[in-house]
Short mmCIF file of C-alpha atoms in Angstrom, two decimals:
data_model
loop_
_atom_site.label_atom_id
_atom_site.label_comp_id
_atom_site.label_asym_id
_atom_site.label_seq_id
_atom_site.Cartn_x
_atom_site.Cartn_y
_atom_site.Cartn_z
CA MET A 234 -56.27 -42.32 42.19
CA ASN A 235 -53.17 -44.14 40.95
CA TYR A 236 -52.01 -42.57 37.66
CA GLU A 237 -48.85 -44.66 37.32
CA ASN A 238 -50.46 -47.34 35.18
CA ILE A 239 -52.05 -44.87 32.73
CA ALA A 240 -49.22 -42.27 32.50
CA VAL A 241 -47.28 -41.99 29.23
CA THR A 242 -43.67 -40.92 28.79
CA VAL A 243 -42.63 -37.69 27.11
CA SER A 244 -41.24 -39.67 24.20
CA GLN A 245 -44.55 -41.46 23.78
CA LEU A 246 -46.44 -38.18 23.87
CA ASN A 247 -44.18 -36.53 21.28
CA SER A 248 -44.38 -39.63 19.10
CA TYR A 249 -48.18 -39.62 19.34
CA ILE A 250 -48.39 -35.95 18.38
CA LYS A 251 -45.99 -36.57 15.47
CA GLU A 252 -48.22 -39.37 14.20
CA LYS A 253 -51.33 -37.21 14.50
CA ILE A 254 -49.70 -34.42 12.51
CA ALA A 255 -48.40 -36.91 9.94
CA ASP A 256 -51.95 -38.23 9.44
CA ASP A 257 -53.21 -34.72 8.61
CA GLU A 258 -52.98 -34.33 4.84
CA ASN A 259 -53.32 -30.56 5.17
CA LEU A 260 -50.02 -30.46 7.07
CA SER A 261 -48.04 -32.90 4.93
CA ASN A 262 -47.89 -30.73 1.86
CA LEU A 263 -48.60 -27.04 2.27
CA ILE A 264 -47.47 -23.65 0.92
CA VAL A 265 -46.55 -20.97 3.46
CA LYS A 266 -45.32 -17.42 3.01
CA GLY A 267 -43.56 -15.19 5.51
CA GLU A 268 -40.34 -13.34 6.36
CA ILE A 269 -37.03 -15.08 7.18
CA SER A 270 -35.20 -14.29 10.40
CA ASN A 271 -32.41 -15.94 12.43
CA PHE A 272 -31.13 -17.57 9.24
CA LYS A 273 -28.19 -19.96 9.62
CA ASN A 274 -26.45 -21.73 6.77
CA HIS A 275 -24.90 -24.72 8.56
CA TYR A 276 -21.54 -26.11 7.45
CA THR A 277 -23.27 -29.42 6.72
CA GLY A 278 -25.31 -27.71 4.01
CA HIS A 279 -28.58 -27.71 5.97
CA MET A 280 -30.40 -24.39 6.43
CA TYR A 281 -32.09 -23.39 9.67
CA PHE A 282 -34.32 -20.32 10.01
CA THR A 283 -37.54 -18.90 11.43
CA LEU A 284 -40.49 -17.91 9.25
CA LYS A 285 -42.66 -15.17 10.68
CA ASP A 286 -45.38 -12.65 9.99
CA GLU A 287 -46.69 -9.73 12.04
CA ASN A 288 -48.18 -11.92 14.76
CA SER A 289 -46.49 -15.32 14.84
CA LEU A 290 -43.48 -17.43 13.85
CA ILE A 291 -42.51 -21.03 13.19
CA LYS A 292 -39.16 -22.83 12.97
CA CYS A 293 -38.07 -24.23 9.61
CA ILE A 294 -35.36 -26.57 8.35
CA MET A 295 -34.26 -27.21 4.78
CA PHE A 296 -31.96 -30.19 4.34
CA LYS A 297 -28.94 -30.05 2.06
CA THR A 298 -30.62 -32.19 -0.63
CA TYR A 299 -33.24 -29.50 -1.18
CA ALA A 300 -31.09 -26.46 -0.26
CA GLN A 301 -28.56 -27.06 -3.04
CA ARG A 302 -31.36 -26.71 -5.60
CA LEU A 303 -31.99 -23.05 -4.66
CA ASP A 304 -31.00 -20.39 -7.19
CA PHE A 305 -30.60 -17.72 -4.47
CA MET A 306 -29.13 -17.45 -0.97
CA PRO A 307 -31.76 -16.79 1.73
CA LYS A 308 -31.04 -14.00 4.22
CA ASP A 309 -32.69 -12.29 7.16
CA GLY A 310 -35.52 -9.96 6.22
CA MET A 311 -36.27 -11.73 2.94
CA LYS A 312 -39.91 -12.56 2.17
CA VAL A 313 -40.33 -16.06 0.74
CA ILE A 314 -42.91 -18.61 -0.29
CA LEU A 315 -42.02 -22.16 0.68
CA VAL A 316 -43.38 -25.64 0.08
CA GLY A 317 -43.04 -28.34 2.72
CA GLY A 318 -44.68 -30.30 5.47
CA VAL A 319 -45.09 -29.90 9.21
CA SER A 320 -43.64 -32.52 11.52
CA VAL A 321 -42.53 -32.89 15.14
CA PHE A 322 -38.90 -33.07 16.18
CA GLU A 323 -39.43 -35.64 18.95
CA ARG A 324 -36.25 -34.94 20.89
CA ASP A 325 -37.13 -31.30 21.60
CA GLY A 326 -40.88 -31.65 21.38
CA VAL A 327 -41.22 -28.85 18.84
CA TYR A 328 -42.97 -28.81 15.52
CA GLN A 329 -41.42 -27.21 12.48
CA ILE A 330 -41.70 -26.97 8.74
CA TYR A 331 -39.49 -29.28 6.72
CA VAL A 332 -38.96 -27.21 3.57
CA LYS A 333 -38.67 -28.87 0.17
CA SER A 334 -38.59 -25.81 -2.07
CA MET A 335 -38.56 -22.03 -1.65
CA GLN A 336 -38.81 -18.93 -3.81
CA GLU A 337 -38.47 -15.22 -3.14
CA ASP A 338 -41.58 -13.19 -2.42
CA GLY A 339 -40.05 -9.69 -2.34
CA LEU A 340 -37.99 -8.09 0.44
CA GLY A 341 -39.16 -7.64 3.99
CA ALA A 342 -39.96 -4.14 5.19
CA LEU A 343 -36.89 -3.91 7.41
CA TYR A 344 -34.53 -5.21 4.75
CA LYS A 345 -35.94 -2.77 2.22
CA LYS A 346 -35.47 0.07 4.69
CA TYR A 347 -31.91 -1.13 5.32
CA GLU A 348 -31.08 -1.11 1.59
CA GLU A 349 -32.59 2.35 1.05
CA LEU A 350 -30.64 3.88 3.94
CA LYS A 351 -27.43 2.13 2.89
CA ASN A 352 -27.70 3.44 -0.67
CA ARG A 353 -28.50 6.99 0.47
CA LEU A 354 -25.62 7.17 2.98
CA GLU A 355 -23.25 5.80 0.37
CA VAL A 356 -24.25 8.59 -2.02
CA GLU A 357 -23.73 11.13 0.77
CA GLY A 358 -20.13 9.89 1.15
CA LEU A 359 -20.33 8.37 4.65
CA PHE A 360 -18.65 5.19 3.41
CA ASP A 361 -15.76 6.86 1.53
CA GLU A 362 -12.33 5.47 2.33
CA LYS A 363 -10.83 8.98 2.40
CA HIS A 364 -12.76 9.66 5.62
CA LYS A 365 -11.46 6.54 7.38
CA LYS A 366 -9.10 7.15 10.31
CA SER A 367 -6.22 4.81 11.06
CA ILE A 368 -6.31 2.70 14.21
CA PRO A 369 -3.57 3.69 16.73
CA LEU A 370 -0.69 1.24 16.89
CA MET A 371 -0.38 1.42 20.68
CA PRO A 372 -3.60 2.83 22.17
CA LYS A 373 -3.47 3.64 25.87
CA ILE A 374 -7.24 3.37 26.47
CA ILE A 375 -9.66 1.14 24.55
CA GLY A 376 -13.24 2.36 24.80
CA VAL A 377 -16.05 -0.18 24.42
CA LEU A 378 -19.69 0.61 23.73
CA THR A 379 -21.83 -2.46 24.35
CA SER A 380 -24.10 -4.04 26.92
CA GLN A 381 -22.52 -4.32 30.37
CA THR A 382 -23.90 -7.84 30.67
CA GLY A 383 -23.44 -10.75 28.36
CA SER A 384 -20.54 -12.50 26.68
CA VAL A 385 -19.45 -9.65 24.39
CA ILE A 386 -17.71 -7.52 26.99
CA ARG A 387 -16.21 -10.62 28.64
CA ASP A 388 -14.79 -11.79 25.31
CA ILE A 389 -13.28 -8.36 24.63
CA ILE A 390 -11.73 -8.20 28.11
CA ASN A 391 -10.36 -11.74 27.87
CA VAL A 392 -8.80 -11.23 24.45
CA SER A 393 -7.44 -7.78 25.30
CA THR A 394 -5.82 -8.78 28.60
CA ARG A 395 -4.39 -11.93 27.02
CA ARG A 396 -2.71 -9.86 24.33
CA ASN A 397 -1.62 -7.16 26.75
CA PRO A 398 -2.12 -7.60 30.53
CA ASN A 399 -1.73 -3.83 30.95
CA ALA A 400 -4.52 -2.99 28.51
CA TYR A 401 -6.91 -0.40 29.96
CA ILE A 402 -10.52 -0.90 28.86
CA ARG A 403 -13.16 1.74 29.50
CA LEU A 404 -16.74 0.46 29.14
CA TYR A 405 -19.56 2.83 28.30
CA PRO A 406 -22.67 0.61 28.72
CA VAL A 407 -25.40 1.07 26.12
CA PRO A 408 -28.45 -1.02 25.12
CA VAL A 409 -27.70 -2.93 21.91
CA GLN A 410 -31.28 -3.67 20.86
CA GLY A 411 -34.79 -2.47 21.40
CA GLU A 412 -36.53 0.88 21.18
CA GLY A 413 -34.31 3.89 21.88
CA ALA A 414 -31.08 1.88 21.66
CA ALA A 415 -29.85 3.74 18.57
CA GLU A 416 -30.14 7.16 20.23
CA LYS A 417 -28.29 5.94 23.33
CA ILE A 418 -25.51 4.43 21.23
CA ALA A 419 -25.11 7.70 19.33
CA HIS A 420 -25.09 9.63 22.63
CA GLY A 421 -22.42 7.29 24.03
CA ILE A 422 -20.17 7.94 21.01
CA LYS A 423 -20.64 11.68 21.49
CA ILE A 424 -19.79 11.53 25.22
CA MET A 425 -16.64 9.47 24.57
CA ASN A 426 -15.50 12.07 22.04
CA GLU A 427 -16.34 15.17 24.07
CA ASN A 428 -14.41 13.91 27.09
CA ASN A 429 -11.65 12.20 25.09
CA TYR A 430 -12.22 9.02 27.09
CA ALA A 431 -10.39 6.66 24.71
CA ASP A 432 -7.83 6.39 21.91
CA VAL A 433 -9.97 3.92 19.97
CA LEU A 434 -13.60 2.81 20.30
CA ILE A 435 -15.09 -0.66 19.81
CA LEU A 436 -18.80 -0.71 18.97
CA ALA A 437 -19.91 -4.28 19.61
CA ARG A 438 -22.75 -6.72 20.11
CA GLY A 439 -23.34 -10.43 19.50
CA GLY A 440 -25.21 -12.02 16.65
CA GLY A 441 -28.95 -11.84 16.08
CA SER A 442 -31.69 -11.31 13.57
CA LEU A 443 -32.05 -8.22 11.44
CA GLU A 444 -34.50 -6.87 14.00
CA ASP A 445 -32.03 -7.45 16.85
CA LEU A 446 -29.24 -5.67 15.00
CA TRP A 447 -31.46 -2.83 13.80
CA PRO A 448 -30.14 -0.09 16.17
CA PHE A 449 -26.82 -0.33 14.31
CA ASN A 450 -28.67 0.33 11.04
CA GLU A 451 -30.16 3.62 12.23
CA GLU A 452 -29.11 6.89 10.58
CA VAL A 453 -28.42 8.58 13.93
CA VAL A 454 -25.76 5.95 14.74
CA ALA A 455 -24.24 6.23 11.26
CA HIS A 456 -23.76 10.00 11.61
CA ALA A 457 -22.38 9.63 15.15
CA ILE A 458 -19.74 7.20 13.87
CA TYR A 459 -18.94 9.44 10.89
CA ASN A 460 -18.52 12.53 13.10
CA SER A 461 -16.39 10.76 15.70
CA LYS A 462 -12.84 12.09 16.04
CA ILE A 463 -11.86 8.85 17.81
CA PRO A 464 -11.31 5.91 15.42
CA ILE A 465 -14.12 3.35 15.67
CA ILE A 466 -14.02 -0.41 15.08
CA SER A 467 -17.44 -1.89 14.34
CA ALA A 468 -17.99 -5.47 15.56
CA VAL A 469 -21.70 -6.12 15.23
CA GLY A 470 -23.16 -9.60 14.91
CA HIS A 471 -21.48 -12.61 13.36
CA GLU A 472 -18.99 -12.68 10.51
CA THR A 473 -21.74 -12.91 7.89
CA ASP A 474 -23.72 -9.99 9.36
CA PHE A 475 -23.23 -6.55 7.82
CA SER A 476 -24.77 -3.45 9.37
CA ILE A 477 -24.69 0.23 8.39
CA SER A 478 -22.23 0.83 11.24
CA ASP A 479 -19.77 -1.58 9.57
CA PHE A 480 -19.68 0.52 6.40
CA VAL A 481 -19.31 3.87 8.20
CA ALA A 482 -16.77 2.75 10.82
CA ASP A 483 -13.03 3.19 10.28
CA LEU A 484 -12.55 -0.57 10.51
CA ARG A 485 -14.88 -3.57 10.52
CA ALA A 486 -14.23 -6.63 12.66
CA PRO A 487 -16.08 -9.90 11.96
CA THR A 488 -16.65 -10.51 15.70
CA PRO A 489 -16.16 -8.64 19.00
CA SER A 490 -13.19 -10.88 19.82
CA ALA A 491 -11.59 -10.00 16.50
CA ALA A 492 -12.18 -6.31 17.27
CA ALA A 493 -10.17 -6.69 20.49
CA GLU A 494 -7.34 -8.29 18.50
CA LEU A 495 -7.37 -5.40 16.03
CA ALA A 496 -7.41 -2.75 18.77
CA VAL A 497 -4.94 -4.25 21.26
CA PRO A 498 -1.44 -5.13 20.01
CA ASN A 499 0.10 -8.39 21.18
CA ILE A 500 2.70 -7.25 23.70
CA ASN A 501 4.67 -10.51 23.34
CA GLU A 502 5.00 -10.00 19.59
CA ILE A 503 6.14 -6.41 20.15
CA LEU A 504 8.72 -7.49 22.73
CA GLN A 505 9.92 -10.19 20.36
CA LYS A 506 10.31 -7.61 17.57
CA ILE A 507 12.23 -5.29 19.93
CA ASN A 508 14.56 -8.15 20.90
CA THR A 509 15.04 -9.01 17.24
CA TYR A 510 15.89 -5.40 16.39
CA GLN A 511 18.27 -5.20 19.35
CA ASN A 512 20.06 -8.38 18.26
CA ARG A 513 20.30 -7.07 14.70
CA LEU A 514 21.72 -3.79 15.98
CA LYS A 515 24.28 -5.60 18.14
CA MET A 516 25.35 -7.78 15.22
CA SER A 517 25.64 -4.73 12.98
CA LEU A 518 27.78 -2.92 15.55
CA VAL A 519 30.04 -5.95 16.01
CA LYS A 520 30.52 -6.26 12.25
CA LYS A 521 31.16 -2.52 11.96
CA VAL A 522 33.80 -2.66 14.71
CA GLU A 523 35.47 -5.64 13.03
CA ILE A 524 35.57 -3.86 9.68
CA MET A 525 36.99 -0.69 11.26
CA LYS A 526 39.58 -2.78 13.11
CA LEU A 527 40.70 -4.45 9.89
CA ARG A 528 40.94 -1.07 8.19
CA TYR A 529 42.99 0.28 11.07
CA GLU A 530 45.37 -2.67 10.99
CA LYS A 531 45.74 -2.33 7.24
CA CYS A 532 46.47 1.37 7.55
CA MET A 533 49.03 0.80 10.31
CA SER A 534 50.82 -1.78 8.21
CA SER A 535 50.85 0.52 5.21
CA ARG A 536 54.12 2.18 4.11
CA VAL A 537 52.36 5.55 4.29
CA PHE A 538 52.12 5.27 8.04
CA LYS A 539 55.53 3.68 8.51
CA GLU A 540 57.45 6.09 6.24
CA PRO A 541 55.16 9.06 5.67
CA LEU A 542 57.85 11.14 3.81
CA ARG A 543 59.02 8.34 1.58
CA SER A 544 56.12 8.66 -0.77
CA ILE A 545 56.66 12.42 -1.00
CA ASN A 546 60.36 11.95 -1.73
CA ASP A 547 59.60 9.34 -4.36
CA ASN A 548 57.28 11.79 -6.02
CA TYR A 549 59.95 14.50 -5.88
CA LEU A 550 62.36 12.15 -7.68
CA LYS A 551 59.73 11.35 -10.29
CA LEU A 552 59.08 15.07 -10.76
CA ASP A 553 62.83 15.80 -11.23
CA SER A 554 63.01 13.00 -13.77
CA TYR A 555 60.02 14.42 -15.66
CA ILE A 556 61.59 17.93 -15.63
CA LYS A 557 64.92 16.66 -17.01
CA SER A 558 63.16 14.67 -19.69
CA LEU A 559 61.13 17.74 -20.64
CA GLU A 560 64.25 19.96 -20.77
CA ASN A 561 66.05 17.46 -23.02
CA LEU A 562 63.00 17.25 -25.23
CA ILE A 563 62.86 21.06 -25.55
CA ARG A 564 66.59 21.31 -26.22
CA ASN A 565 66.50 18.67 -28.93
CA LYS A 566 63.42 20.25 -30.47
CA LYS A 567 65.16 23.63 -30.52
CA LYS A 568 68.20 22.20 -32.30
CA GLU A 569 65.98 20.52 -34.86
CA GLU A 570 64.14 23.77 -35.54
CA GLU A 571 67.38 25.78 -35.82
CA THR A 572 68.79 23.32 -38.34
CA ARG A 573 65.57 23.40 -40.34
CA TYR A 574 65.59 27.22 -40.21
CA ILE A 575 69.12 27.41 -41.61
CA GLU A 576 68.21 25.01 -44.39
CA LEU A 577 65.18 27.11 -45.35
CA ILE A 578 67.25 30.35 -45.32
CA SER A 579 69.81 28.70 -47.58
CA LYS A 580 67.13 27.54 -49.99
CA LEU A 581 65.53 30.98 -49.95
CA ASP A 582 68.84 32.69 -50.64
CA THR A 583 69.51 30.35 -53.52
CA LEU A 584 66.15 31.12 -55.06
CA SER A 585 66.36 34.88 -54.43
CA PRO A 586 66.38 37.17 -57.52
CA LEU A 587 69.06 39.24 -55.83
CA LYS A 588 71.39 36.26 -55.99
CA THR A 589 70.90 36.23 -59.74
CA LEU A 590 71.74 39.95 -59.96
CA THR A 591 75.19 39.33 -58.42
CA ARG A 592 76.05 37.28 -61.46
CA GLY A 593 75.52 40.24 -63.88
CA TYR A 594 71.87 39.82 -64.57
CA SER A 595 69.24 42.58 -64.20
CA LEU A 596 65.45 42.82 -63.81
CA VAL A 597 63.12 44.85 -66.00
CA GLU A 598 60.03 46.26 -64.32
CA PHE A 599 57.15 48.16 -65.74
CA ASN A 600 54.52 49.65 -63.47
CA ASN A 601 56.11 47.77 -60.55
CA LYS A 602 55.69 44.45 -62.32
CA ILE A 603 58.46 42.27 -63.67
CA VAL A 604 58.52 42.16 -67.47
CA LYS A 605 58.77 38.58 -68.60
CA THR A 606 58.38 39.01 -72.36
CA VAL A 607 58.78 41.77 -74.98
CA LYS A 608 55.10 41.46 -75.67
CA ASP A 609 54.52 43.19 -72.34
CA LEU A 610 56.13 46.40 -73.68
CA LYS A 611 55.48 48.89 -76.43
CA PRO A 612 57.41 51.91 -77.73
CA GLY A 613 57.26 54.87 -75.38
CA ASP A 614 56.97 52.81 -72.17
CA LYS A 615 59.21 53.90 -69.34
CA ILE A 616 60.80 50.92 -67.69
CA ASP A 617 62.92 50.40 -64.55
CA ILE A 618 66.04 48.29 -64.82
CA LYS A 619 67.20 46.89 -61.53
CA PHE A 620 70.89 46.12 -61.02
CA ILE A 621 72.66 44.74 -58.00
CA ASP A 622 73.45 48.19 -56.77
CA GLY A 623 70.35 50.18 -57.80
CA TYR A 624 67.77 51.18 -60.45
CA LYS A 625 68.02 52.96 -63.84
CA GLN A 626 65.13 54.16 -65.96
CA ALA A 627 64.94 53.63 -69.72
CA LEU A 628 62.59 54.47 -72.60
CA VAL A 629 61.47 51.77 -75.02
CA GLU A 630 62.05 53.02 -78.57
CA ASP A 631 61.50 49.89 -80.58
#
């Protein structure tokens, strides 16, 4: 049988199915509830995500026109109720919900569990900055805990070797999703510490839904990171993804490639800094030598070096001059004082009572006091009369 005349193209089939779905009023305007996963907020403003329940899932798109009306930002694990219609995207042959409006319907079970564990570990102090260890400036060995297949380890190797061709990377392969992954990750961290296999550890995996990243939200991994003596850089998921391991780790990197940049120093930048420091040191030494040379030449041209005793002799002459000036000053001062002394003696002699006695006068004393007036005496008082050559006593009769 020749089917060529009755066969339809893929485009025709997808277009037919799209028309059939469009004709179904039940699918053009419906209300659906479920949990968001694989959410992506595109730079164009459109939102892409998957809506799921326990048994099934469906792709969804919310164009910018409707997305900018939301009063909340959707995220993985969030339960929502949305209004929209089902249509077929002909190019890929998939049907999806074109969302017109959306509202929150509580948190998903995983997201609620994530928030509860995050809050409890924060209270216990696992996120405290005082427990964070610094990343070595020049680590000799970079340990990586991730899947041995996939782009993550290749990105880390490419970035590390580009920054430093001599970088030594030690991979400890661990599963990064699925049942039992958390325990194996924690065991890998313990082994790396017990054997001192690295100077810094990178815990990494690519992006994914909340379910995919869940091993890095397990308490066993959080405590393994906290107890690690080796500094750990957490690079789990995309830049917008935050896991428990990011909060406990010593440093968070937005992507695995960024973690490699944080762990491995750029050898070219270091060499450039060394060259810069060497050039600065050379310039400083040249300037120092020039300054010392100028000082030496100045000293050699100085009179102190040419005639070392001249300055001493000049000072001797100055000292002799000061001594002579001081001697003259003392001599003149002495003469002035002697003259003043003689003048005072002469004045004192002139004013002396004894001088008066030489001219025939006498002094009358009573009880060792000079009698100045007759009122100071009474009959019967014995008085002393002082002459130039001695004393005589007398009795006052009247």
